[in-house]
């Protein structure tokens, strides 16, 4: 309000003031004398106003009932009127008019009817005045004049009846009946305020209507100005945010189109990825999306655990605030990109080589691995699902970039002739060269594969740690660096990732596995490199390698403890045997449930012929000791029993 000019801040009332500053009514000034005296309008008495209004009824009809109350006046004749009639008759002597009996009778009936109505009205008015005013009047008897000889006998009788009627119709006023003036009590304050509000609201309606028209016009002009400013500000924001814009079909209109589709998308999606910014004269003030469907892509992973329970995780669908111009455009862009991704997934789902898929209009179900299903659907939100959701966007952009590179590359003009028929079919439909669903399926299979490998390896680690055997585990699921992954997205090769698992037992024995997506596992042993093709093969390989590590550890401990007795230790397949003079100690490692470490030691010592002793790990009647300490104590006791001493 401070920025408005002073003339605009002035507020004048369009109503006439009727009360002063002290709340008293302001009288109406009629005149001002030369001496400066004000002459105000006098207030009329309601009773006097009523009397004057009733008196006008009789004055306008030619009778004064306040001076002549009796009905004789109806028969009196005015000499001036008679003279006028005679003068008129004298003037009409030159043109005599003869009236027939029927004309006279009709005129008489018409006049008598009107006179009867007038007589009734005046009689009723006189009675009302006599009752209200109670003004006694002199009882004068009017005399009936003789009728004219030219009138017929029937007309004289009717007129005599009409004239004789008022004598009995006007009774004398009752002197005992008097008028009393009653003053209406003043209303309460709230009623007075309400009445004043009604009076104020009803005044100067025309001025109020005119002021309302001016105000509505000013508001309409202001809204138009603000809408025009907002229109151009929105247009500048769109250009500043690098949204593609263009004119519509009508070159003269101020509406222009906004394109938010991807450059290498199909034509059907680019046509739908269009918005229109309407002019300020349109009813809508926001961006109009004529082909928007408002569907989003949701990725769900359904897994089943060992108990048969089903677990479902979904991705977190991001939503932008559509109250902002840029947010509305980004939401519409996400929707059209996800719709294009879903259309490509529908095409690729039927050609997957290793999995089965069910495809409908807005729903895809893929059996990615055992106990794992991938659901992809268009709907009106786990970390893995978010990765798949954003991975679809990256793979679609990669697909567009590689197709553009193939189209603009030097080999596009003269492509080589392929020798493989499958490649010929791929050249006919180049959009199947760079799939976006197969890498996601490979990723899910890779995750399931790693979960199973990790489960087996972790069971081995837990069992070794339970036996007190030191072990270190290094697991690198994705061995590529960030730069390598970005470079991989820009290459035309298959999108594969790899990693490794390293087990280090007793800080010297190492077991190393490498894997490549989706399900390739290679064991790097000390003697050879072996490809693992199944989980039972992996389990057997882990047990064999751990067993060799434990037997090597037993052999090293035996050599160090039986060095004074010149003991000999060696490994024979799945046994570790120690010999010295008069004694034999044989160790064998076995496994219980979940790779639990069990060991059996058979001791045959002096004197000859004595029955051998069998020792089990873990002991049944004792607490479970560490495996190395148990072997150490057993070898020491065996050396003592041989009689050689330490």
Coordinates of C-alpha atoms in Angstrom, one line a residue:
X1 CA 0.0 0.0 0.0
X2 CA 2.9 2.4 0.6
X3 CA 3.9 2.2 -3.1
X4 CA 0.5 3.5 -4.2
X5 CA 0.0 7.2 -4.9
X6 CA -1.9 9.4 -2.4
X7 CA -4.8 9.9 -4.6
X8 CA -5.3 6.2 -4.9
X9 CA -5.2 5.8 -1.1
X10 CA -8.1 8.3 -0.6
X11 CA -11.3 6.6 0.3
X12 CA -14.6 8.7 0.1
X13 CA -18.0 7.4 1.0
X14 CA -20.7 7.6 -1.6
X15 CA -23.5 7.8 0.9
X16 CA -25.1 10.9 2.4
X17 CA -24.3 11.4 6.1
X18 CA -27.4 11.2 8.3
X19 CA -25.7 11.3 11.8
X20 CA -23.2 13.6 13.3
X21 CA -20.1 12.7 15.2
X22 CA -22.1 12.3 18.5
X23 CA -24.6 9.9 16.9
X24 CA -27.4 12.5 16.6
X25 CA -29.5 12.9 13.4
X26 CA -28.5 15.8 11.1
X27 CA -31.5 18.0 10.2
X28 CA -32.2 19.0 6.6
X29 CA -31.4 22.7 6.0
X30 CA -34.1 24.4 3.8
X31 CA -32.7 28.0 3.8
X32 CA -30.2 30.3 5.4
X33 CA -31.2 33.9 6.3
X34 CA -28.9 36.9 5.7
X35 CA -28.2 36.9 9.4
X36 CA -26.8 33.4 9.1
X37 CA -29.7 31.6 10.8
X38 CA -30.4 28.2 9.5
X39 CA -34.0 27.2 8.6
X40 CA -34.5 23.5 9.0
X41 CA -37.1 21.2 7.6
X42 CA -40.0 20.7 10.0
X43 CA -40.9 17.2 10.9
X44 CA -44.4 16.2 10.0
X45 CA -46.8 14.6 12.5
X46 CA -48.0 11.2 11.3
X47 CA -51.6 12.0 12.3
X48 CA -51.6 15.3 10.5
X49 CA -50.1 13.7 7.4
X50 CA -52.9 11.0 7.5
X51 CA -55.6 13.7 7.8
X52 CA -54.2 15.7 4.9
X53 CA -53.9 12.6 2.7
X54 CA -57.5 11.6 3.4
X55 CA -58.7 15.1 2.8
X56 CA -57.2 15.1 -0.6
X57 CA -59.5 12.3 -1.6
X58 CA -62.6 14.5 -1.3
X59 CA -60.9 17.7 -2.6
X60 CA -59.8 16.0 -5.8
X61 CA -63.4 14.7 -6.3
X62 CA -64.9 18.2 -5.8
X63 CA -66.4 17.9 -2.3
X64 CA -65.3 19.3 1.0
X65 CA -66.6 17.0 3.7
X66 CA -65.1 18.9 6.5
X67 CA -67.4 21.9 6.0
X68 CA -70.5 20.1 4.6
X69 CA -71.2 16.8 6.1
X70 CA -74.8 16.3 5.1
X71 CA -75.8 14.9 1.8
X72 CA -77.9 17.9 0.6
X73 CA -74.9 19.3 -1.1
X74 CA -75.1 16.6 -3.8
X75 CA -78.4 18.1 -5.0
X76 CA -77.2 21.8 -5.0
X77 CA -76.5 23.5 -8.1
X78 CA -73.8 26.0 -8.8
X79 CA -75.1 29.2 -10.4
X80 CA -71.9 29.6 -12.4
X81 CA -72.3 26.0 -13.7
X82 CA -75.9 26.8 -14.7
X83 CA -74.8 29.8 -16.5
X84 CA -72.2 27.9 -18.4
X85 CA -74.7 25.3 -19.3
X86 CA -77.1 27.9 -20.5
X87 CA -74.4 29.5 -22.5
X88 CA -73.5 26.2 -24.1
X89 CA -77.1 25.5 -24.9
X90 CA -77.4 29.0 -26.5
X91 CA -74.3 28.3 -28.6
X92 CA -75.7 24.9 -29.7
X93 CA -79.1 26.3 -30.7
X94 CA -77.9 26.5 -34.3
X95 CA -77.3 22.8 -34.3
X96 CA -80.1 21.0 -32.4
X97 CA -79.4 17.5 -31.3
X98 CA -82.3 15.1 -30.6
X99 CA -81.8 12.3 -28.1
X100 CA -84.0 9.3 -28.2
X101 CA -85.5 7.6 -25.2
X102 CA -83.0 4.7 -25.4
X103 CA -80.0 7.1 -25.5
X104 CA -81.3 8.9 -22.4
X105 CA -81.9 5.6 -20.6
X106 CA -78.4 4.4 -21.3
X107 CA -76.8 7.6 -20.2
X108 CA -78.9 7.5 -17.0
X109 CA -77.9 4.0 -16.2
X110 CA -74.2 4.8 -16.7
X111 CA -74.3 8.0 -14.6
X112 CA -76.3 6.3 -11.8
X113 CA -73.8 3.5 -11.6
X114 CA -70.8 5.8 -11.3
X115 CA -72.6 8.0 -8.8
X116 CA -73.5 5.0 -6.6
X117 CA -69.8 3.9 -6.5
X118 CA -68.7 7.5 -5.6
X119 CA -71.4 7.7 -3.0
X120 CA -70.2 4.5 -1.3
X121 CA -66.5 5.6 -1.3
X122 CA -67.4 9.0 0.2
X123 CA -69.7 7.5 2.8
X124 CA -66.9 5.1 3.9
X125 CA -64.4 7.9 4.0
X126 CA -66.6 10.2 6.0
X127 CA -67.3 7.5 8.6
X128 CA -63.6 6.9 9.0
X129 CA -62.8 10.6 9.4
X130 CA -65.7 11.1 11.8
X131 CA -64.4 8.2 14.0
X132 CA -60.8 9.3 13.9
X133 CA -61.1 13.1 14.1
X134 CA -64.3 13.3 16.2
X135 CA -65.1 16.8 15.0
X136 CA -68.8 17.5 15.6
X137 CA -70.5 19.3 12.8
X138 CA -73.8 21.2 12.6
X139 CA -76.8 19.0 11.8
X140 CA -78.2 20.8 8.8
X141 CA -81.0 19.4 6.8
X142 CA -80.8 19.7 3.1
X143 CA -83.9 20.3 1.1
X144 CA -84.7 18.5 -2.0
X145 CA -85.1 20.6 -5.0
X146 CA -87.9 20.0 -7.4
X147 CA -87.1 18.0 -10.4
X148 CA -87.2 19.4 -13.8
X149 CA -90.4 19.2 -15.8
X150 CA -88.5 17.9 -18.8
X151 CA -87.4 14.8 -17.0
X152 CA -89.6 11.8 -17.0
X153 CA -91.3 10.4 -13.9
X154 CA -89.0 7.4 -13.7
X155 CA -85.8 9.4 -13.8
X156 CA -87.1 11.8 -11.1
X157 CA -87.9 8.8 -8.8
X158 CA -84.4 7.3 -9.2
X159 CA -82.7 10.6 -8.5
X160 CA -84.9 11.1 -5.5
X161 CA -83.8 7.8 -4.1
X162 CA -80.1 8.5 -4.8
X163 CA -80.3 12.0 -3.1
X164 CA -82.4 10.7 -0.2
X165 CA -79.8 8.0 0.6
X166 CA -77.1 10.2 2.1
X167 CA -79.4 11.7 4.7
X168 CA -79.4 8.3 6.5
X169 CA -75.9 7.3 5.4
X170 CA -74.1 10.1 7.2
X171 CA -74.7 9.6 10.9
X172 CA -73.7 12.3 13.4
X173 CA -70.3 11.8 15.0
X174 CA -70.2 10.2 18.3
X175 CA -69.0 12.9 20.8
X176 CA -68.1 10.1 23.3
X177 CA -65.6 8.6 20.8
X178 CA -62.4 10.5 20.8
X179 CA -59.0 10.0 19.2
X180 CA -55.9 9.2 21.3
X181 CA -52.4 9.7 20.0
X182 CA -50.1 6.7 20.9
X183 CA -46.3 7.0 20.6
X184 CA -44.5 3.9 19.4
X185 CA -41.8 2.9 21.9
X186 CA -38.2 3.2 20.7
X187 CA -36.7 -0.1 19.7
X188 CA -33.7 -1.6 21.5
X189 CA -30.2 -0.7 20.6
X190 CA -29.4 -3.8 18.6
X191 CA -32.6 -3.3 16.5
X192 CA -31.7 0.3 15.9
X193 CA -28.3 -0.7 14.7
X194 CA -29.7 -3.4 12.5
X195 CA -32.3 -0.9 11.1
X196 CA -29.5 1.6 10.5
X197 CA -27.5 -1.0 8.6
X198 CA -30.5 -1.8 6.4
X199 CA -31.0 1.9 5.7
X200 CA -27.3 2.4 4.9
X201 CA -27.2 -0.7 2.7
X202 CA -30.3 0.4 0.7
X203 CA -29.1 3.9 -0.1
X204 CA -27.5 4.9 -3.3
X205 CA -27.8 1.5 -5.0
X206 CA -27.1 3.0 -8.4
X207 CA -23.8 4.5 -7.1
X208 CA -22.9 1.2 -5.6
X209 CA -23.6 -0.7 -8.8
X210 CA -21.5 1.8 -10.8
X211 CA -18.6 1.5 -8.3
X212 CA -18.8 -2.3 -8.5
X213 CA -18.6 -2.1 -12.3
X214 CA -15.5 0.1 -12.1
X215 CA -13.9 -2.2 -9.4
X216 CA -14.6 -5.4 -11.4
X217 CA -13.1 -3.8 -14.6
X218 CA -10.0 -2.7 -12.7
X219 CA -9.6 -6.2 -11.2
X220 CA -10.0 -7.8 -14.6
X221 CA -7.3 -5.5 -16.1
X222 CA -5.0 -6.2 -13.2
X223 CA -5.5 -10.0 -13.6
X224 CA -4.8 -9.7 -17.3
X225 CA -1.6 -7.8 -16.6
X226 CA -0.3 -10.3 -14.0
X227 CA -1.2 -13.2 -16.3
X228 CA 0.7 -11.6 -19.1
X229 CA 3.7 -11.1 -16.9
X230 CA 3.6 -14.7 -15.6
X231 CA 3.3 -16.0 -19.2
X232 CA 6.5 -14.4 -20.3
X233 CA 8.3 -15.2 -17.0
X234 CA 7.4 -18.9 -17.5
X235 CA 8.6 -18.7 -21.1
X236 CA 11.9 -17.3 -20.0
X237 CA 12.2 -20.0 -17.3
X238 CA 11.6 -22.7 -19.8
X239 CA 14.3 -21.4 -22.1
X240 CA 16.7 -20.9 -19.3
X241 CA 16.3 -24.5 -18.2
X242 CA 17.2 -25.7 -21.7
X243 CA 13.8 -27.2 -22.6
X244 CA 13.2 -27.5 -26.3
X245 CA 10.5 -25.1 -27.5
X246 CA 8.8 -24.3 -30.8
X247 CA 5.8 -22.7 -32.3
X248 CA 2.5 -24.6 -32.8
X249 CA 0.6 -25.0 -36.0
X250 CA -0.8 -21.5 -35.8
X251 CA 2.1 -19.2 -36.3
X252 CA 0.2 -16.2 -35.2
X253 CA -0.7 -17.5 -31.8
X254 CA 1.3 -16.8 -28.7
X255 CA 1.1 -20.4 -27.6
X256 CA 4.3 -22.4 -28.1
X257 CA 5.2 -26.1 -27.7
X258 CA 7.6 -27.6 -25.2
X259 CA 9.3 -30.9 -26.2
X260 CA 10.7 -33.0 -23.4
X261 CA 11.3 -36.4 -25.1
X262 CA 14.6 -38.0 -25.7
X263 CA 16.3 -37.2 -29.0
X264 CA 16.7 -40.8 -30.2
X265 CA 13.3 -42.0 -29.1
X266 CA 10.8 -43.4 -31.5
X267 CA 8.5 -41.0 -33.3
X268 CA 5.4 -42.2 -31.4
X269 CA 7.0 -41.3 -28.1
X270 CA 8.4 -38.0 -29.3
X271 CA 5.0 -36.9 -30.5
X272 CA 3.5 -37.7 -27.1
X273 CA 6.3 -35.9 -25.2
X274 CA 4.9 -32.5 -26.0
X275 CA 3.5 -29.8 -23.7
X276 CA 1.9 -26.4 -24.5
X277 CA 2.2 -23.2 -22.6
X278 CA -1.1 -21.4 -23.1
X279 CA -1.4 -17.7 -23.6
X280 CA -2.6 -15.4 -20.8
X281 CA -6.0 -15.2 -22.5
X282 CA -6.7 -18.9 -22.0
X283 CA -8.5 -20.3 -19.0
X284 CA -5.7 -22.5 -17.9
X285 CA -2.5 -21.0 -16.4
X286 CA -0.4 -24.2 -16.2
X287 CA 1.4 -26.2 -18.8
X288 CA -1.0 -28.4 -20.8
X289 CA 0.0 -32.0 -21.6
X290 CA -2.4 -33.2 -24.3
X291 CA -1.0 -36.8 -24.4
X292 CA -0.1 -37.4 -20.8
X293 CA -1.1 -40.8 -19.3
X294 CA 0.2 -40.3 -15.7
X295 CA 1.7 -43.8 -15.3
X296 CA 5.0 -44.7 -13.6
X297 CA 7.2 -47.7 -13.8
X298 CA 7.4 -49.9 -10.7
X299 CA 9.9 -52.7 -10.3
X300 CA 9.2 -55.5 -7.8
X301 CA 11.3 -58.5 -6.7
X302 CA 9.5 -61.4 -5.3
X303 CA 11.6 -63.9 -3.4
X304 CA 10.8 -67.1 -1.5
X305 CA 12.8 -68.3 1.5
X306 CA 13.4 -71.8 2.7
X307 CA 10.3 -71.8 4.8
X308 CA 8.1 -71.0 1.7
X309 CA 7.3 -67.4 2.8
X310 CA 7.2 -64.8 0.1
X311 CA 8.9 -61.5 0.4
X312 CA 8.3 -58.6 -2.0
X313 CA 10.4 -55.4 -2.4
X314 CA 9.7 -52.5 -4.7
X315 CA 11.6 -49.5 -5.8
X316 CA 11.1 -46.0 -4.5
X317 CA 9.3 -44.0 -7.2
X318 CA 10.5 -40.3 -7.2
X319 CA 7.9 -37.6 -7.5
X320 CA 8.5 -33.9 -8.3
X321 CA 6.3 -31.1 -7.1
X322 CA 4.1 -30.2 -10.0
X323 CA 3.2 -26.8 -8.5
X324 CA 6.5 -25.6 -10.0
X325 CA 6.8 -25.3 -13.8
X326 CA 10.1 -27.2 -14.0
X327 CA 8.8 -30.0 -11.7
X328 CA 5.7 -30.5 -13.9
X329 CA 7.9 -30.9 -17.0
X330 CA 10.3 -33.3 -15.2
X331 CA 7.4 -35.5 -14.0
X332 CA 6.0 -35.6 -17.6
X333 CA 9.5 -36.4 -18.9
X334 CA 9.9 -39.3 -16.5
X335 CA 6.6 -40.7 -17.4
X336 CA 7.2 -40.8 -21.1
X337 CA 10.7 -42.2 -20.7
X338 CA 9.4 -45.0 -18.4
X339 CA 6.7 -45.8 -21.0
X340 CA 9.3 -46.1 -23.7
X341 CA 11.3 -48.4 -21.4
X342 CA 8.3 -50.6 -20.8
X343 CA 7.5 -50.9 -24.5
X344 CA 11.1 -52.0 -25.2
X345 CA 10.9 -54.5 -22.3
X346 CA 7.7 -56.0 -23.7
X347 CA 9.5 -56.6 -27.0
X348 CA 12.5 -58.2 -25.4
X349 CA 10.7 -60.3 -22.8
X350 CA 9.5 -62.8 -25.4
X351 CA 13.1 -63.4 -26.7
X352 CA 15.0 -64.1 -23.5
X353 CA 17.1 -67.2 -23.9
X354 CA 17.4 -68.4 -20.3
X355 CA 14.2 -67.4 -18.5
X356 CA 10.5 -67.5 -19.0
X357 CA 8.3 -64.4 -19.0
X358 CA 4.6 -63.5 -19.0
X359 CA 3.7 -60.3 -20.8
X360 CA 0.5 -58.3 -20.6
X361 CA -0.5 -54.7 -21.5
X362 CA 0.9 -53.1 -18.3
X363 CA 2.5 -56.0 -16.5
X364 CA 5.6 -58.3 -17.0
X365 CA 6.5 -61.3 -14.9
X366 CA 10.0 -62.8 -15.4
X367 CA 11.3 -65.9 -13.6
X368 CA 14.8 -64.6 -13.3
X369 CA 16.2 -67.4 -11.0
X370 CA 15.0 -70.2 -8.7
X371 CA 12.8 -68.6 -6.1
X372 CA 13.1 -65.1 -7.6
X373 CA 10.7 -63.3 -9.8
X374 CA 11.0 -59.9 -11.4
X375 CA 7.7 -57.9 -11.7
X376 CA 7.7 -54.8 -14.0
X377 CA 4.5 -52.8 -14.2
X378 CA 3.1 -49.4 -15.1
X379 CA 1.2 -48.0 -12.1
X380 CA -0.6 -44.8 -11.3
X381 CA 8.3 -48.0 -4.7
X382 CA 14.3 -52.0 -1.8
X383 CA 17.6 -50.8 -3.0
X384 CA 17.8 -53.4 -5.7
X385 CA 14.5 -52.3 -7.2
X386 CA 15.8 -48.7 -7.2
X387 CA 19.0 -49.9 -9.0
X388 CA 16.9 -51.7 -11.6
X389 CA 14.6 -48.7 -12.0
X390 CA 17.5 -46.3 -12.6
X391 CA 19.3 -48.9 -14.6
X392 CA 16.5 -49.0 -17.2
X393 CA 17.0 -45.3 -17.7
X394 CA 20.8 -45.6 -18.2
X395 CA 20.4 -48.5 -20.6
X396 CA 17.8 -46.7 -22.6
X397 CA 20.2 -43.7 -23.0
X398 CA 23.0 -46.1 -23.9
X399 CA 20.8 -47.7 -26.5
X400 CA 20.0 -44.3 -28.0
X401 CA 23.6 -43.2 -28.0
X402 CA 24.9 -46.5 -29.7
X403 CA 22.2 -46.4 -32.3
X404 CA 23.0 -42.8 -33.1
X405 CA 26.7 -43.8 -33.4
X406 CA 25.9 -46.6 -35.7
X407 CA 23.7 -44.4 -37.8
X408 CA 26.2 -41.6 -38.1
X409 CA 29.3 -43.7 -38.2
X410 CA 31.4 -44.4 -41.3
X411 CA 30.2 -47.9 -41.6
X412 CA 26.5 -46.8 -41.9
X413 CA 26.8 -46.1 -45.7
X414 CA 28.4 -49.5 -46.6
X415 CA 27.7 -52.1 -43.9
X416 CA 29.7 -55.3 -44.2
X417 CA 28.0 -58.5 -45.4
X418 CA 27.6 -60.8 -42.4
X419 CA 28.2 -64.5 -42.7
X420 CA 25.9 -65.5 -39.8
X421 CA 22.2 -65.6 -40.6
X422 CA 21.4 -64.5 -37.1
X423 CA 23.4 -61.4 -37.6
X424 CA 21.5 -60.7 -40.8
X425 CA 18.2 -60.8 -38.9
X426 CA 19.8 -58.4 -36.3
X427 CA 20.7 -56.0 -39.1
X428 CA 17.2 -56.0 -40.3
X429 CA 16.0 -54.9 -36.9
X430 CA 18.9 -52.9 -35.5
X431 CA 17.0 -51.9 -32.3
X432 CA 17.5 -55.4 -31.0
X433 CA 21.2 -55.0 -31.0
X434 CA 21.5 -53.3 -27.7
X435 CA 18.9 -54.8 -25.3
X436 CA 18.0 -53.2 -22.0
X437 CA 16.2 -56.1 -20.3
X438 CA 18.9 -58.8 -20.7
X439 CA 21.5 -56.9 -18.7
X440 CA 19.0 -56.5 -15.8
X441 CA 18.2 -60.3 -16.0
X442 CA 21.9 -61.0 -15.9
X443 CA 22.2 -58.7 -12.9
X444 CA 19.4 -60.5 -11.0
X445 CA 20.9 -63.9 -11.9
X446 CA 24.3 -62.6 -10.8
X447 CA 22.8 -61.5 -7.4
X448 CA 21.2 -64.9 -6.9
X449 CA 24.4 -66.7 -7.8
X450 CA 26.4 -64.6 -5.4
X451 CA 24.0 -65.2 -2.6
X452 CA 24.3 -68.9 -3.0
X453 CA 28.1 -68.7 -3.2
X454 CA 28.3 -66.4 -0.2
X455 CA 26.0 -68.7 1.8
X456 CA 28.3 -71.7 1.3
X457 CA 31.5 -69.7 1.9
X458 CA 30.1 -68.1 5.1
X459 CA 29.2 -71.5 6.5
X460 CA 32.8 -72.6 6.1
X461 CA 34.0 -69.4 7.7
X462 CA 31.7 -69.8 10.7
X463 CA 32.7 -73.4 11.2
X464 CA 36.4 -72.6 11.1
X465 CA 36.0 -69.7 13.5
X466 CA 34.0 -71.9 15.8
X467 CA 36.9 -74.3 15.9
X468 CA 39.3 -71.4 16.8
X469 CA 41.0 -71.5 13.4
X470 CA 42.1 -68.0 12.2
X471 CA 40.5 -67.1 8.9
X472 CA 40.2 -63.9 6.9
X473 CA 37.5 -63.4 4.2
X474 CA 37.8 -60.8 1.4
X475 CA 34.8 -60.6 -0.9
X476 CA 34.7 -58.1 -3.7
X477 CA 31.4 -58.5 -5.6
X478 CA 32.1 -55.9 -8.3
X479 CA 35.8 -55.7 -9.1
X480 CA 35.5 -52.9 -11.7
X481 CA 36.1 -49.3 -10.7
X482 CA 33.7 -46.5 -11.3
X483 CA 35.5 -45.3 -14.4
X484 CA 35.5 -48.8 -15.8
X485 CA 31.8 -49.1 -15.3
X486 CA 31.1 -45.8 -17.0
X487 CA 33.4 -46.9 -19.9
X488 CA 31.6 -50.2 -20.0
X489 CA 28.2 -48.4 -20.5
X490 CA 29.7 -46.6 -23.6
X491 CA 31.1 -49.7 -25.2
X492 CA 29.3 -52.0 -27.6
X493 CA 30.3 -55.2 -25.8
X494 CA 28.2 -57.2 -23.5
X495 CA 27.6 -55.6 -20.1
X496 CA 29.3 -58.0 -17.7
X497 CA 30.9 -57.4 -14.3
X498 CA 33.0 -59.6 -12.1
X499 CA 34.6 -60.0 -8.6
X500 CA 36.5 -62.4 -6.4
X501 CA 36.4 -64.2 -3.0
X502 CA 39.7 -64.9 -1.1
X503 CA 39.9 -67.1 2.0
X504 CA 43.1 -67.0 4.0
X505 CA 43.5 -69.8 6.6
X506 CA 46.2 -69.7 9.3
X507 CA 47.6 -66.6 7.5
X508 CA 49.3 -68.8 4.9
X509 CA 46.9 -71.0 3.1
X510 CA 44.8 -69.2 0.4
X511 CA 41.6 -70.3 -1.4
X512 CA 40.6 -67.9 -4.2
X513 CA 37.5 -67.8 -6.4
X514 CA 36.6 -65.4 -9.2
X515 CA 33.2 -64.9 -10.8
X516 CA 31.7 -63.2 -13.8
X517 CA 28.1 -62.3 -14.3
X518 CA 25.6 -63.9 -14.7
X519 CA 26.8 -67.2 -13.2
X520 CA 30.4 -68.1 -14.0
X521 CA 32.7 -69.2 -11.1
X522 CA 36.3 -70.2 -11.4
X523 CA 38.4 -71.7 -8.5
X524 CA 42.1 -70.7 -8.6
X525 CA 44.0 -73.6 -6.9
X526 CA 47.7 -74.0 -6.2
X527 CA 47.9 -76.8 -8.8
X528 CA 45.4 -75.7 -11.4
X529 CA 42.4 -73.5 -12.3
X530 CA 39.0 -75.1 -12.2
X531 CA 35.6 -73.9 -13.4
X532 CA 32.8 -74.6 -10.9
X533 CA 29.5 -75.4 -12.6
X534 CA 27.3 -76.3 -9.6
X535 CA 26.8 -75.8 -5.9
X536 CA 27.6 -79.4 -4.9
X537 CA 30.9 -79.1 -6.8
X538 CA 31.6 -75.9 -4.9
X539 CA 30.8 -77.5 -1.6
X540 CA 33.1 -80.5 -2.3
X541 CA 35.9 -78.1 -3.5
X542 CA 35.6 -76.1 -0.3
X543 CA 35.7 -79.2 1.9
X544 CA 38.7 -80.6 0.1
X545 CA 40.7 -77.3 0.2
X546 CA 39.9 -76.7 3.9
X547 CA 40.8 -80.3 4.7
X548 CA 44.2 -79.9 3.0
X549 CA 44.9 -76.7 4.9
X550 CA 44.1 -78.5 8.3
X551 CA 46.2 -81.5 7.5
X552 CA 49.1 -79.3 6.5
X553 CA 48.7 -77.4 9.8
X554 CA 48.7 -80.7 11.7
X555 CA 51.8 -81.9 9.9
X556 CA 53.7 -78.6 10.7
X557 CA 52.7 -78.8 14.3
X558 CA 53.8 -82.5 14.5
X559 CA 57.2 -81.8 13.0
X560 CA 57.9 -79.0 15.4
X561 CA 56.8 -81.0 18.5
X562 CA 58.4 -84.4 17.6
X563 CA 61.7 -83.0 16.3
X564 CA 63.6 -84.3 19.4
X565 CA 62.4 -87.9 18.7
X566 CA 63.1 -87.6 15.0
X567 CA 59.5 -88.0 14.0
X568 CA 58.4 -88.3 10.4
X569 CA 55.2 -86.6 9.3
X570 CA 53.5 -86.9 5.9
X571 CA 50.1 -86.6 4.2
X572 CA 48.5 -89.6 2.6
X573 CA 45.4 -88.6 0.7
X574 CA 43.0 -87.6 3.5
X575 CA 45.2 -88.7 6.4
X576 CA 48.1 -87.1 8.2
X577 CA 50.5 -89.7 9.7
X578 CA 53.3 -89.1 12.2
X579 CA 55.8 -91.8 13.0
X580 CA 58.7 -92.1 15.4
X581 CA 60.3 -94.9 17.3
X582 CA 57.6 -97.2 18.7
X583 CA 54.7 -94.9 18.0
X584 CA 52.2 -94.0 15.2
X585 CA 49.8 -91.1 15.3
X586 CA 47.1 -90.9 12.5
X587 CA 44.8 -87.8 12.0
X588 CA 41.7 -87.7 9.8
X589 CA 39.5 -84.6 9.3
X590 CA 35.7 -85.0 8.7
X591 CA 32.8 -82.6 8.5
X592 CA 29.5 -82.4 10.3
X593 CA 26.4 -80.4 9.5
X594 CA 27.1 -76.9 8.1
X595 CA 30.8 -77.7 7.6
X596 CA 31.4 -78.4 11.3
X597 CA 35.0 -79.5 11.8
X598 CA 35.5 -83.0 13.2
X599 CA 38.8 -84.8 13.6
X600 CA 39.7 -88.4 14.6
X601 CA 43.2 -89.2 15.9
X602 CA 44.4 -92.8 16.4
X603 CA 47.5 -93.4 18.6
X604 CA 49.4 -96.7 18.6
X605 CA 52.3 -96.7 21.0
X606 CA 54.6 -98.7 23.3
X607 CA 54.7 -101.5 24.6
X608 CA 54.1 -103.6 21.6
X609 CA 50.7 -105.4 21.5
X610 CA 49.0 -102.7 23.5
X611 CA 45.6 -101.6 22.1
X612 CA 45.6 -98.2 20.4
X613 CA 43.7 -95.1 21.6
X614 CA 41.2 -93.1 19.6
X615 CA 40.7 -89.4 20.3
X616 CA 37.8 -87.3 18.9
X617 CA 37.5 -83.6 18.2
X618 CA 35.5 -82.0 19.6
X619 CA 35.6 -83.9 22.9
X620 CA 32.2 -85.1 24.1
X621 CA 32.7 -84.6 27.8
X622 CA 34.7 -81.4 27.7
X623 CA 34.3 -77.9 26.5
X624 CA 35.2 -77.4 22.9
X625 CA 38.9 -76.3 22.7
X626 CA 40.6 -74.7 19.8
X627 CA 41.6 -77.1 17.1
X628 CA 45.4 -76.1 17.2
X629 CA 45.6 -76.5 21.0
X630 CA 43.8 -79.9 20.8
X631 CA 46.3 -81.2 18.2
X632 CA 49.2 -79.7 20.2
X633 CA 48.2 -81.4 23.5
X634 CA 47.6 -84.7 21.7
X635 CA 51.0 -84.8 20.0
X636 CA 52.8 -83.8 23.3
X637 CA 51.0 -86.6 25.2
X638 CA 51.9 -89.1 22.5
X639 CA 55.5 -88.1 22.7
X640 CA 55.5 -88.5 26.5
X641 CA 53.9 -91.9 26.4
X642 CA 56.5 -93.1 24.0
X643 CA 59.0 -92.8 26.9
X644 CA 61.3 -90.5 25.2
X645 CA 60.2 -87.3 27.0
X646 CA 60.4 -83.8 25.8

